[in-house]
GROMACS .gro file of C-alpha atoms in nm:
model
  494
    1MET     CA    1  27.649   1.708  21.912
    2SER     CA    2  27.567   1.868  22.248
    3ALA     CA    3  27.551   2.244  22.282
    4CYS     CA    4  27.847   2.243  22.522
    5LEU     CA    5  28.060   2.034  22.288
    6LEU     CA    6  27.969   2.253  21.992
    7LEU     CA    7  28.065   2.566  22.181
    8SER     CA    8  28.394   2.407  22.282
    9VAL     CA    9  28.478   2.317  21.922
   10LEU     CA   10  28.388   2.667  21.804
   11ALA     CA   11  28.601   2.817  22.080
   12ILE     CA   12  28.901   2.609  21.977
   13LEU     CA   13  28.861   2.701  21.610
   14THR     CA   14  28.814   3.068  21.691
   15SER     CA   15  29.117   3.067  21.915
   16SER     CA   16  29.326   2.896  21.648
   17PHE     CA   17  29.232   3.148  21.380
   18ALA     CA   18  29.261   3.445  21.616
   19ALA     CA   19  29.617   3.354  21.722
   20ASP     CA   20  29.905   3.518  21.543
   21PRO     CA   21  30.004   3.279  21.264
   22ASN     CA   22  30.347   3.133  21.206
   23PHE     CA   23  30.515   3.208  20.874
   24VAL     CA   24  30.740   2.990  20.660
   25ILE     CA   25  30.899   3.128  20.342
   26LEU     CA   26  31.047   2.864  20.112
   27PHE     CA   27  31.268   3.049  19.864
   28ALA     CA   28  31.434   2.878  19.568
   29ASP     CA   29  31.735   3.013  19.379
   30ASP     CA   30  31.718   3.059  18.999
   31LEU     CA   31  31.406   2.845  18.961
   32GLY     CA   32  31.221   2.909  18.635
   33TYR     CA   33  30.848   2.936  18.574
   34GLY     CA   34  30.856   2.593  18.409
   35ASP     CA   35  31.078   2.404  18.655
   36LEU     CA   36  30.814   2.225  18.866
   37SER     CA   37  30.589   1.935  18.783
   38VAL     CA   38  30.292   2.139  18.906
   39MET     CA   39  30.388   2.403  18.647
   40GLY     CA   40  30.385   2.144  18.371
   41HIS     CA   41  30.742   2.022  18.334
   42PRO     CA   42  30.730   1.681  18.163
   43THR     CA   43  31.026   1.513  18.338
   44ILE     CA   44  31.083   1.699  18.666
   45THR     CA   45  30.907   1.550  18.970
   46THR     CA   46  30.833   1.774  19.270
   47PRO     CA   47  30.555   1.600  19.467
   48ASN     CA   48  30.600   1.794  19.791
   49ILE     CA   49  30.594   2.133  19.623
   50ASP     CA   50  30.299   2.016  19.413
   51LYS     CA   51  30.120   1.925  19.736
   52ILE     CA   52  30.156   2.280  19.865
   53ALA     CA   53  29.971   2.392  19.551
   54GLU     CA   54  29.709   2.119  19.587
   55GLU     CA   55  29.642   2.217  19.948
   56GLY     CA   56  29.661   2.592  19.888
   57ILE     CA   57  29.671   2.847  19.610
   58ARG     CA   58  29.886   2.859  19.297
   59PHE     CA   59  29.950   3.196  19.134
   60THR     CA   60  30.000   3.219  18.759
   61GLN     CA   61  30.113   3.583  18.769
   62TRP     CA   62  30.355   3.603  19.063
   63TYR     CA   63  30.646   3.842  19.005
   64SER     CA   64  30.988   3.870  19.158
   65ALA     CA   65  31.118   4.220  19.229
   66PHE     CA   66  31.428   4.172  19.017
   67HIS     CA   67  31.604   3.947  18.766
   68VAL     CA   68  31.902   3.849  18.988
   69CYS     CA   69  31.967   3.740  19.345
   70SER     CA   70  32.062   4.022  19.585
   71PRO     CA   71  31.813   4.289  19.470
   72SER     CA   72  31.526   4.040  19.469
   73ARG     CA   73  31.603   3.932  19.826
   74ALA     CA   74  31.637   4.290  19.946
   75ALA     CA   75  31.288   4.364  19.815
   76MET     CA   76  31.132   4.055  19.971
   77LEU     CA   77  31.276   4.131  20.315
   78THR     CA   78  31.182   4.501  20.314
   79GLY     CA   79  30.870   4.522  20.096
   80ARG     CA   80  31.048   4.785  19.887
   81LEU     CA   81  31.185   4.787  19.536
   82PRO     CA   82  31.565   4.750  19.550
   83VAL     CA   83  31.621   5.086  19.380
   84ARG     CA   84  31.493   5.248  19.702
   85SER     CA   85  31.756   5.075  19.919
   86GLY     CA   86  32.052   5.117  19.687
   87CYS     CA   87  32.054   4.745  19.612
   88ALA     CA   88  31.959   4.751  19.243
   89GLY     CA   89  32.308   4.688  19.112
   90ILE     CA   90  32.631   4.874  19.058
   91LYS     CA   91  32.508   5.003  18.720
   92PRO     CA   92  32.192   5.027  18.507
   93THR     CA   93  32.234   4.663  18.403
   94GLY     CA   94  32.216   4.534  18.760
   95GLY     CA   95  32.447   4.330  18.979
   96VAL     CA   96  32.481   4.143  19.309
   97PHE     CA   97  32.690   4.169  19.625
   98GLN     CA   98  33.031   4.007  19.580
   99GLU     CA   99  33.197   3.779  19.836
  100THR     CA  100  33.415   4.067  19.964
  101ALA     CA  101  33.150   4.340  19.934
  102VAL     CA  102  33.186   4.661  20.133
  103GLY     CA  103  32.813   4.731  20.128
  104GLY     CA  104  32.501   4.534  20.207
  105LEU     CA  105  32.133   4.582  20.279
  106PRO     CA  106  32.146   4.926  20.447
  107LEU     CA  107  32.100   4.932  20.823
  108ASN     CA  108  31.828   5.196  20.792
  109GLU     CA  109  31.616   4.950  20.594
  110THR     CA  110  31.369   4.755  20.808
  111THR     CA  111  31.318   4.383  20.749
  112PHE     CA  112  31.003   4.189  20.831
  113ALA     CA  113  31.216   3.989  21.078
  114GLU     CA  114  31.297   4.302  21.279
  115LEU     CA  115  30.932   4.402  21.304
  116LEU     CA  116  30.801   4.054  21.382
  117LYS     CA  117  31.075   3.994  21.638
  118LYS     CA  118  30.966   4.306  21.825
  119ASP     CA  119  30.616   4.157  21.829
  120GLY     CA  120  30.740   3.843  22.002
  121TYR     CA  121  30.814   3.617  21.707
  122ALA     CA  122  31.106   3.376  21.708
  123THR     CA  123  31.292   3.434  21.381
  124ALA     CA  124  31.534   3.221  21.183
  125ALA     CA  125  31.706   3.251  20.846
  126VAL     CA  126  31.845   2.936  20.687
  127GLY     CA  127  32.037   2.907  20.360
  128LYS     CA  128  32.155   3.168  20.114
  129TRP     CA  129  32.167   3.528  20.237
  130HIS     CA  130  32.346   3.739  19.972
  131LEU     CA  131  32.279   4.081  20.125
  132GLY     CA  132  32.624   4.150  20.258
  133GLN     CA  133  32.874   3.913  20.425
  134ARG     CA  134  33.015   4.160  20.678
  135GLU     CA  135  32.892   4.088  21.029
  136MET     CA  136  32.688   4.410  21.046
  137PHE     CA  137  32.482   4.292  20.746
  138LEU     CA  138  32.433   3.927  20.840
  139PRO     CA  139  32.087   3.795  20.937
  140THR     CA  140  32.146   3.803  21.313
  141ASN     CA  141  32.192   4.180  21.284
  142ARG     CA  142  31.886   4.217  21.061
  143GLY     CA  143  31.616   4.081  21.292
  144PHE     CA  144  31.681   3.708  21.282
  145ASP     CA  145  31.753   3.534  21.612
  146GLU     CA  146  31.959   3.272  21.438
  147TYR     CA  147  32.118   3.193  21.104
  148PHE     CA  148  32.258   2.880  20.942
  149GLY     CA  149  32.375   2.897  20.584
  150ILE     CA  150  32.603   3.024  20.310
  151PRO     CA  151  32.618   3.405  20.302
  152TYR     CA  152  32.619   3.433  19.920
  153SER     CA  153  32.584   3.219  19.607
  154ASP     CA  154  32.734   2.871  19.612
  155ASP     CA  155  32.948   2.948  19.307
  156MET     CA  156  33.112   3.248  19.476
  157GLY     CA  157  33.354   3.036  19.677
  158ALA     CA  158  33.576   2.737  19.612
  159SER     CA  159  33.457   2.387  19.699
  160ALA     CA  160  33.482   2.030  19.576
  161TRP     CA  161  33.203   2.117  19.330
  162THR     CA  162  33.383   2.407  19.161
  163SER     CA  163  33.710   2.467  18.980
  164MET     CA  164  33.800   2.772  19.192
  165ARG     CA  165  34.083   2.607  19.387
  166ASP     CA  166  34.265   2.939  19.408
  167GLY     CA  167  33.960   3.125  19.538
  168VAL     CA  168  33.837   3.178  19.894
  169PRO     CA  169  33.681   2.852  20.016
  170LEU     CA  170  33.302   2.861  20.044
  171PRO     CA  171  33.207   2.930  20.409
  172LEU     CA  172  32.917   2.787  20.610
  173LEU     CA  173  32.800   3.005  20.898
  174HIS     CA  174  32.606   2.952  21.218
  175ASN     CA  175  32.496   3.296  21.328
  176THR     CA  176  32.817   3.493  21.259
  177THR     CA  177  33.069   3.212  21.313
  178ILE     CA  178  33.226   3.014  21.031
  179ILE     CA  179  33.170   2.649  21.122
  180GLU     CA  180  33.293   2.490  20.800
  181GLN     CA  181  33.522   2.603  20.518
  182PRO     CA  182  33.500   2.486  20.246
  183THR     CA  183  33.140   2.376  20.275
  184ASN     CA  184  33.050   2.017  20.192
  185LEU     CA  185  32.768   2.093  19.950
  186GLY     CA  186  32.677   1.727  19.912
  187THR     CA  187  32.533   1.719  20.266
  188LEU     CA  188  32.414   2.078  20.285
  189THR     CA  189  32.048   2.051  20.182
  190GLN     CA  190  31.977   1.777  20.435
  191ARG     CA  191  32.144   1.986  20.705
  192TYR     CA  192  31.916   2.275  20.607
  193ALA     CA  193  31.610   2.052  20.642
  194ASP     CA  194  31.729   1.922  20.980
  195TYR     CA  195  31.792   2.275  21.107
  196CYS     CA  196  31.446   2.389  20.998
  197ALA     CA  197  31.279   2.089  21.163
  198ASP     CA  198  31.470   2.157  21.484
  199PHE     CA  199  31.375   2.525  21.481
  200ILE     CA  200  31.008   2.437  21.437
  201GLN     CA  201  31.026   2.184  21.721
  202ARG     CA  202  31.197   2.433  21.953
  203ASN     CA  203  30.936   2.699  21.882
  204LYS     CA  204  30.617   2.495  21.853
  205ASP     CA  205  30.478   2.670  22.160
  206ASN     CA  206  30.577   3.016  22.034
  207LYS     CA  207  30.495   3.209  21.722
  208PHE     CA  208  30.773   3.199  21.465
  209VAL     CA  209  30.889   3.302  21.120
  210LEU     CA  210  31.122   3.075  20.926
  211TYR     CA  211  31.295   3.201  20.611
  212MET     CA  212  31.440   2.901  20.425
  213ALA     CA  213  31.642   3.022  20.124
  214PHE     CA  214  31.769   2.722  19.932
  215ASN     CA  215  32.089   2.725  19.729
  216HIS     CA  216  31.912   2.502  19.478
  217VAL     CA  217  31.877   2.525  19.183
  218HIS     CA  218  32.169   2.765  19.136
  219THR     CA  219  32.476   2.617  18.970
  220PRO     CA  220  32.690   2.421  19.047
  221ASN     CA  221  32.427   2.146  19.047
  222PHE     CA  222  32.535   1.979  19.371
  223VAL     CA  223  32.330   1.697  19.526
  224SER     CA  224  32.364   1.421  19.784
  225LYS     CA  225  32.420   1.056  19.699
  226LYS     CA  226  32.049   0.992  19.749
  227PHE     CA  227  31.956   1.210  19.451
  228CYS     CA  228  32.257   1.169  19.224
  229ASN     CA  229  32.150   1.073  18.871
  230THR     CA  230  31.790   1.003  18.970
  231SER     CA  231  31.604   1.247  18.743
  232ALA     CA  232  31.529   1.215  18.373
  233ARG     CA  233  31.597   1.593  18.360
  234GLY     CA  234  31.960   1.529  18.445
  235ARG     CA  235  32.163   1.692  18.721
  236PHE     CA  236  31.935   1.996  18.726
  237GLY     CA  237  31.641   1.766  18.789
  238ASP     CA  238  31.838   1.595  19.068
  239THR     CA  239  31.877   1.929  19.247
  240ASP     CA  240  31.509   2.009  19.203
  241SER     CA  241  31.420   1.672  19.355
  242GLU     CA  242  31.654   1.722  19.650
  243MET     CA  243  31.504   2.064  19.725
  244ASP     CA  244  31.156   1.916  19.699
  245ASP     CA  245  31.249   1.640  19.943
  246ALA     CA  246  31.378   1.895  20.196
  247ILE     CA  247  31.054   2.090  20.161
  248GLY     CA  248  30.860   1.771  20.230
  249GLN     CA  249  31.057   1.727  20.553
  250ILE     CA  250  30.986   2.085  20.660
  251MET     CA  251  30.615   2.047  20.589
  252ALA     CA  252  30.613   1.720  20.784
  253ALA     CA  253  30.777   1.898  21.080
  254LEU     CA  254  30.491   2.149  21.087
  255LYS     CA  255  30.240   1.864  21.118
  256GLU     CA  256  30.444   1.660  21.365
  257ASN     CA  257  30.471   1.959  21.599
  258GLY     CA  258  30.102   2.050  21.579
  259VAL     CA  259  30.149   2.390  21.414
  260ASP     CA  260  30.046   2.309  21.058
  261ASN     CA  261  29.698   2.460  21.085
  262ASN     CA  262  29.831   2.791  21.211
  263THR     CA  263  30.115   2.836  20.965
  264LEU     CA  264  30.109   3.032  20.641
  265VAL     CA  265  30.362   2.888  20.397
  266PHE     CA  266  30.489   3.072  20.089
  267PHE     CA  267  30.694   2.916  19.810
  268THR     CA  268  30.860   3.108  19.526
  269SER     CA  269  31.201   3.189  19.375
  270ASP     CA  270  31.428   3.491  19.360
  271ASN     CA  271  31.440   3.522  18.979
  272GLY     CA  272  31.415   3.332  18.655
  273PRO     CA  273  31.632   3.048  18.521
  274THR     CA  274  31.993   3.069  18.404
  275LEU     CA  275  31.927   2.999  18.038
  276PHE     CA  276  32.289   3.082  17.958
  277GLN     CA  277  32.392   2.770  18.156
  278GLY     CA  278  32.227   2.542  17.902
  279VAL     CA  279  32.099   2.213  18.044
  280HIS     CA  280  32.256   2.301  18.378
  281GLY     CA  281  32.007   2.588  18.413
  282GLY     CA  282  31.630   2.586  18.428
  283SER     CA  283  31.335   2.667  18.207
  284ALA     CA  284  31.093   2.958  18.192
  285GLY     CA  285  30.832   2.739  18.026
  286LEU     CA  286  30.620   2.937  17.782
  287LEU     CA  287  30.774   3.266  17.897
  288PHE     CA  288  31.043   3.449  17.701
  289GLY     CA  289  31.381   3.528  17.855
  290GLY     CA  290  31.535   3.429  18.185
  291LYS     CA  291  31.768   3.547  18.459
  292THR     CA  292  31.944   3.881  18.387
  293THR     CA  293  31.655   3.999  18.167
  294THR     CA  294  31.336   4.197  18.231
  295TRP     CA  295  31.133   3.977  17.999
  296GLU     CA  296  30.865   3.769  18.171
  297GLY     CA  297  31.097   3.470  18.199
  298GLY     CA  298  31.337   3.675  18.411
  299VAL     CA  299  31.087   3.796  18.669
  300ARG     CA  300  30.764   3.590  18.660
  301GLU     CA  301  30.797   3.302  18.903
  302PRO     CA  302  30.610   3.003  19.043
  303GLY     CA  303  30.422   3.130  19.349
  304LEU     CA  304  30.234   2.918  19.603
  305ALA     CA  305  30.071   2.981  19.941
  306ARG     CA  306  29.916   2.737  20.187
  307TRP     CA  307  29.732   2.775  20.518
  308PRO     CA  308  29.494   2.488  20.604
  309GLY     CA  309  29.149   2.611  20.699
  310ARG     CA  310  29.220   2.963  20.582
  311ILE     CA  311  29.319   2.925  20.216
  312ASP     CA  312  29.087   2.707  20.011
  313ALA     CA  313  29.268   2.405  19.871
  314GLY     CA  314  29.333   2.372  19.500
  315ARG     CA  315  29.275   2.732  19.402
  316VAL     CA  316  29.444   2.894  19.104
  317SER     CA  317  29.471   3.272  19.103
  318ARG     CA  318  29.546   3.484  18.799
  319GLU     CA  319  29.580   3.801  19.005
  320VAL     CA  320  29.908   3.991  18.976
  321VAL     CA  321  30.112   3.967  19.297
  322ALA     CA  322  30.479   4.013  19.381
  323THR     CA  323  30.738   3.867  19.615
  324TYR     CA  324  30.761   4.198  19.801
  325ASP     CA  325  30.392   4.156  19.892
  326ILE     CA  326  30.502   3.895  20.147
  327PHE     CA  327  30.627   4.177  20.375
  328PRO     CA  328  30.299   4.369  20.419
  329THR     CA  329  30.092   4.049  20.415
  330MET     CA  330  30.276   3.896  20.709
  331LEU     CA  331  30.266   4.221  20.905
  332LYS     CA  332  29.892   4.259  20.845
  333LEU     CA  333  29.818   3.906  20.961
  334ALA     CA  334  30.041   3.949  21.267
  335GLY     CA  335  29.872   4.278  21.357
  336VAL     CA  336  30.196   4.474  21.314
  337GLU     CA  337  30.184   4.820  21.158
  338LEU     CA  338  30.374   4.896  20.841
  339PRO     CA  339  30.658   5.150  20.868
  340SER     CA  340  30.509   5.493  20.799
  341ASP     CA  341  30.833   5.677  20.726
  342ARG     CA  342  30.903   5.522  20.385
  343VAL     CA  343  30.742   5.403  20.066
  344ILE     CA  344  30.631   5.040  20.081
  345ASP     CA  345  30.588   4.896  19.733
  346GLY     CA  346  30.437   4.567  19.846
  347ARG     CA  347  30.064   4.524  19.892
  348ASP     CA  348  29.874   4.308  20.138
  349MET     CA  349  29.766   4.002  19.940
  350SER     CA  350  29.525   3.876  20.208
  351PRO     CA  351  29.215   3.957  19.999
  352VAL     CA  352  29.349   3.731  19.724
  353LEU     CA  353  29.465   3.456  19.961
  354PHE     CA  354  29.140   3.424  20.153
  355ASN     CA  355  28.876   3.521  19.899
  356ALA     CA  356  28.823   3.352  19.564
  357ASP     CA  357  28.695   3.684  19.429
  358GLY     CA  358  28.974   3.890  19.589
  359LYS     CA  359  29.160   4.136  19.371
  360SER     CA  360  29.522   4.243  19.367
  361ALA     CA  361  29.593   4.590  19.504
  362HIS     CA  362  29.861   4.646  19.238
  363ASN     CA  363  29.780   4.878  18.949
  364CYS     CA  364  30.131   4.863  18.804
  365LEU     CA  365  30.458   4.679  18.860
  366PHE     CA  366  30.790   4.854  18.794
  367ILE     CA  367  31.057   4.621  18.659
  368TYR     CA  368  31.414   4.743  18.696
  369LYS     CA  369  31.722   4.615  18.521
  370GLY     CA  370  31.956   4.812  18.747
  371THR     CA  371  32.040   5.145  18.905
  372PRO     CA  372  31.969   5.441  18.673
  373ASP     CA  373  32.253   5.668  18.568
  374THR     CA  374  32.293   5.959  18.330
  375GLU     CA  375  32.355   5.736  18.029
  376LEU     CA  376  32.099   5.459  18.067
  377VAL     CA  377  31.772   5.421  18.252
  378GLY     CA  378  31.741   5.149  18.514
  379LEU     CA  379  31.365   5.112  18.480
  380TRP     CA  380  31.339   4.891  18.174
  381ALA     CA  381  30.978   4.771  18.186
  382ILE     CA  382  30.641   4.850  18.345
  383ARG     CA  383  30.331   4.635  18.370
  384CYS     CA  384  29.993   4.806  18.422
  385GLY     CA  385  29.692   4.577  18.412
  386PRO     CA  386  29.747   4.329  18.127
  387TYR     CA  387  29.985   4.560  17.938
  388LYS     CA  388  30.362   4.558  17.967
  389ALA     CA  389  30.588   4.821  17.811
  390HIS     CA  390  30.958   4.761  17.743
  391TYR     CA  391  31.176   5.073  17.722
  392VAL     CA  392  31.501   4.876  17.699
  393THR     CA  393  31.566   4.503  17.651
  394ASN     CA  394  31.843   4.247  17.638
  395ARG     CA  395  31.855   3.871  17.596
  396ALA     CA  396  31.996   3.610  17.832
  397HIS     CA  397  32.232   3.472  17.566
  398ASN     CA  398  32.327   3.813  17.430
  399ARG     CA  399  32.445   4.113  17.628
  400THR     CA  400  32.346   4.353  17.350
  401ILE     CA  401  32.119   4.626  17.487
  402VAL     CA  402  31.837   4.756  17.268
  403LYS     CA  403  31.656   5.082  17.343
  404HIS     CA  404  31.297   5.105  17.219
  405ASP     CA  405  31.147   5.436  17.112
  406PRO     CA  406  30.854   5.405  17.104
  407PRO     CA  407  30.847   5.135  17.374
  408LEU     CA  408  30.750   4.779  17.290
  409LEU     CA  409  30.405   4.695  17.424
  410PHE     CA  410  30.255   4.352  17.489
  411GLN     CA  411  29.915   4.236  17.616
  412LEU     CA  412  30.028   3.962  17.852
  413GLU     CA  413  29.693   3.794  17.911
  414ARG     CA  414  29.676   3.696  17.545
  415ASP     CA  415  30.051   3.694  17.476
  416ALA     CA  416  30.235   3.575  17.788
  417SER     CA  417  30.536   3.483  17.574
  418GLU     CA  418  30.582   3.845  17.458
  419GLN     CA  419  30.601   3.751  17.092
  420TYR     CA  420  30.353   3.990  16.931
  421SER     CA  421  30.401   4.357  17.010
  422ILE     CA  422  30.110   4.595  16.966
  423ALA     CA  423  30.138   4.843  16.680
  424PRO     CA  424  30.234   5.191  16.808
  425ASN     CA  425  29.981   5.360  16.578
  426SER     CA  426  29.686   5.163  16.718
  427ASP     CA  427  29.429   5.304  16.958
  428GLU     CA  428  29.502   5.015  17.196
  429TYR     CA  429  29.868   5.113  17.214
  430LYS     CA  430  29.796   5.481  17.270
  431GLU     CA  431  29.541   5.414  17.545
  432ALA     CA  432  29.763   5.166  17.730
  433MET     CA  433  30.074   5.382  17.704
  434THR     CA  434  29.887   5.685  17.838
  435GLN     CA  435  29.822   5.494  18.160
  436ILE     CA  436  30.173   5.349  18.177
  437THR     CA  437  30.341   5.685  18.111
  438SER     CA  438  30.142   5.849  18.389
  439ALA     CA  439  30.226   5.566  18.631
  440LYS     CA  440  30.593   5.590  18.535
  441GLU     CA  441  30.601   5.961  18.612
  442ASP     CA  442  30.435   5.914  18.951
  443HIS     CA  443  30.667   5.630  19.040
  444GLU     CA  444  30.985   5.812  18.944
  445ASN     CA  445  30.870   6.116  19.143
  446SER     CA  446  30.849   5.891  19.450
  447LEU     CA  447  31.218   5.795  19.433
  448LYS     CA  448  31.482   5.955  19.652
  449PRO     CA  449  31.859   5.939  19.595
  450VAL     CA  450  32.028   5.678  19.815
  451PRO     CA  451  32.386   5.545  19.832
  452ASN     CA  452  32.447   5.267  19.582
  453GLN     CA  453  32.551   4.980  19.807
  454MET     CA  454  32.708   4.773  19.532
  455ALA     CA  455  32.906   5.068  19.397
  456MET     CA  456  33.093   5.074  19.730
  457GLY     CA  457  33.301   4.798  19.579
  458THR     CA  458  33.498   4.521  19.745
  459LYS     CA  459  33.784   4.489  19.992
  460GLU     CA  460  33.997   4.181  20.044
  461GLU     CA  461  33.989   4.242  20.420
  462TYR     CA  462  33.616   4.168  20.422
  463LYS     CA  463  33.649   3.812  20.297
  464LEU     CA  464  33.514   3.545  20.529
  465CYS     CA  465  33.801   3.332  20.654
  466CYS     CA  466  33.805   3.076  20.934
  467ASP     CA  467  34.183   3.097  20.971
  468LEU     CA  468  34.416   3.336  20.787
  469ASN     CA  469  34.709   3.116  20.888
  470SER     CA  470  34.556   2.789  20.773
  471LYS     CA  471  34.843   2.725  20.530
  472LYS     CA  472  35.067   2.648  20.828
  473LYS     CA  473  34.838   2.357  20.916
  474TYR     CA  474  34.733   2.260  20.565
  475PRO     CA  475  35.003   2.375  20.319
  476ASP     CA  476  34.851   2.182  20.030
  477PHE     CA  477  34.519   2.368  20.044
  478PRO     CA  478  34.405   2.727  19.985
  479GLU     CA  479  34.418   2.988  20.257
  480CYS     CA  480  34.111   2.981  20.483
  481THR     CA  481  34.084   2.603  20.481
  482CYS     CA  482  33.963   2.460  20.812
  483ASN     CA  483  33.801   2.144  20.676
  484PRO     CA  484  34.058   1.998  20.437
  485ASP     CA  485  33.868   1.673  20.392
  486ASN     CA  486  33.590   1.869  20.222
  487TRP     CA  487  33.817   1.939  19.926
  488HIS     CA  488  33.783   1.568  19.852
  489ALA     CA  489  33.416   1.540  19.945
  490TRP     CA  490  33.203   1.309  19.734
  491THR     CA  491  33.055   1.469  19.422
  492CYS     CA  492  32.793   1.339  19.183
  493ASP     CA  493  32.964   1.247  18.858
  494ALA     CA  494  32.759   1.163  18.550
   0.00000   0.00000   0.00000
């Protein structure tokens, strides 16, 4: 190779790596630690998600910020634990924003989209939002240039896939406008994939951030005809396959538009599986517990990251990282400063992403069940190093709350399933709890009182409705029906 040609190649590579990267966040809903083939499930097939792991890094100790939807998403978008934004639930046992919620992610909270948009990024949110359905709280008022999706969970509105015929029909939004009500869920995932591919194509010459929050694998287990009854895992497996197919299309769009090598892709989920849904919910694999609990199965998630040429392919990291680390990591890589007027709980995970010997910057993770009150603490568990203390627990199938005094203590590196608690009279217990107790005190001293957004309640006037007079046009269908044919949309029947 000539000297001139070599210098040209080096210049191109240097320019590529020096440019601000694009970011794609692929966010599943209610996906358990054991719900991917790359995580060992024997009958689920997710080749496109598996490929992200094969071409990037797979984390074995990736944590969500919370055990249910809204608080987890608030943390990911802001880099802050939801207790700091008033989004940790209406009570100490947690909660989510309802379809007629008064509150939402507070306007004084700063999302990564707001900061990256100011730096020149094109920003899009696609899919489930669940941080307030009022216009002031929707993505286009939180830093995203555009939005296409359902503003809350797919079971929080009536559709052909639910039995809530007397409820408000499930709305589909483009930006702040309702474009379909009820939503045809059977075609939704493909429309998400198409929208993402179009966004990538439109912004291939710009820098962009794409937040794709799937409704899968939350119940109801809706799918298109293409995936109906195709998985040995049943309808749940069908939904997993459909999400995986959409992810394959998004990854293909990155390559087709020449931006693959300058795009950092994250994949994870908001919280653990809905074990209380039986076979219609997912699996936490070897982990104990699931959604609505602070056991490992409720908050430890599949976590993947991929950036060709920057992240070594096929790596497996056992470092402890969290979904709210995405916020500071993206800002660091984009050269954007973190907000200095608030506590940021996330940590830049770049040293772990780009260095096989890189270490997590987390000393401890604080795992909340809900918003503390005078009767019950909201901070139910703390992990410091390999040790995790439980102050209060519950089980996914049983709402009984158990307080532990002294706290339960597990060594997660040798007991990931949390089956064998360490004896309180042992030296190991005393040493670990000394560190955890000190960290707990420091953390709680860092908290400031904020309005509880979910305690603001609900108001019927805040429901999303395409036409309050729709009954005049369609007397046989619920109020707010603008797409009556969707009540009879095709559904996948066993």
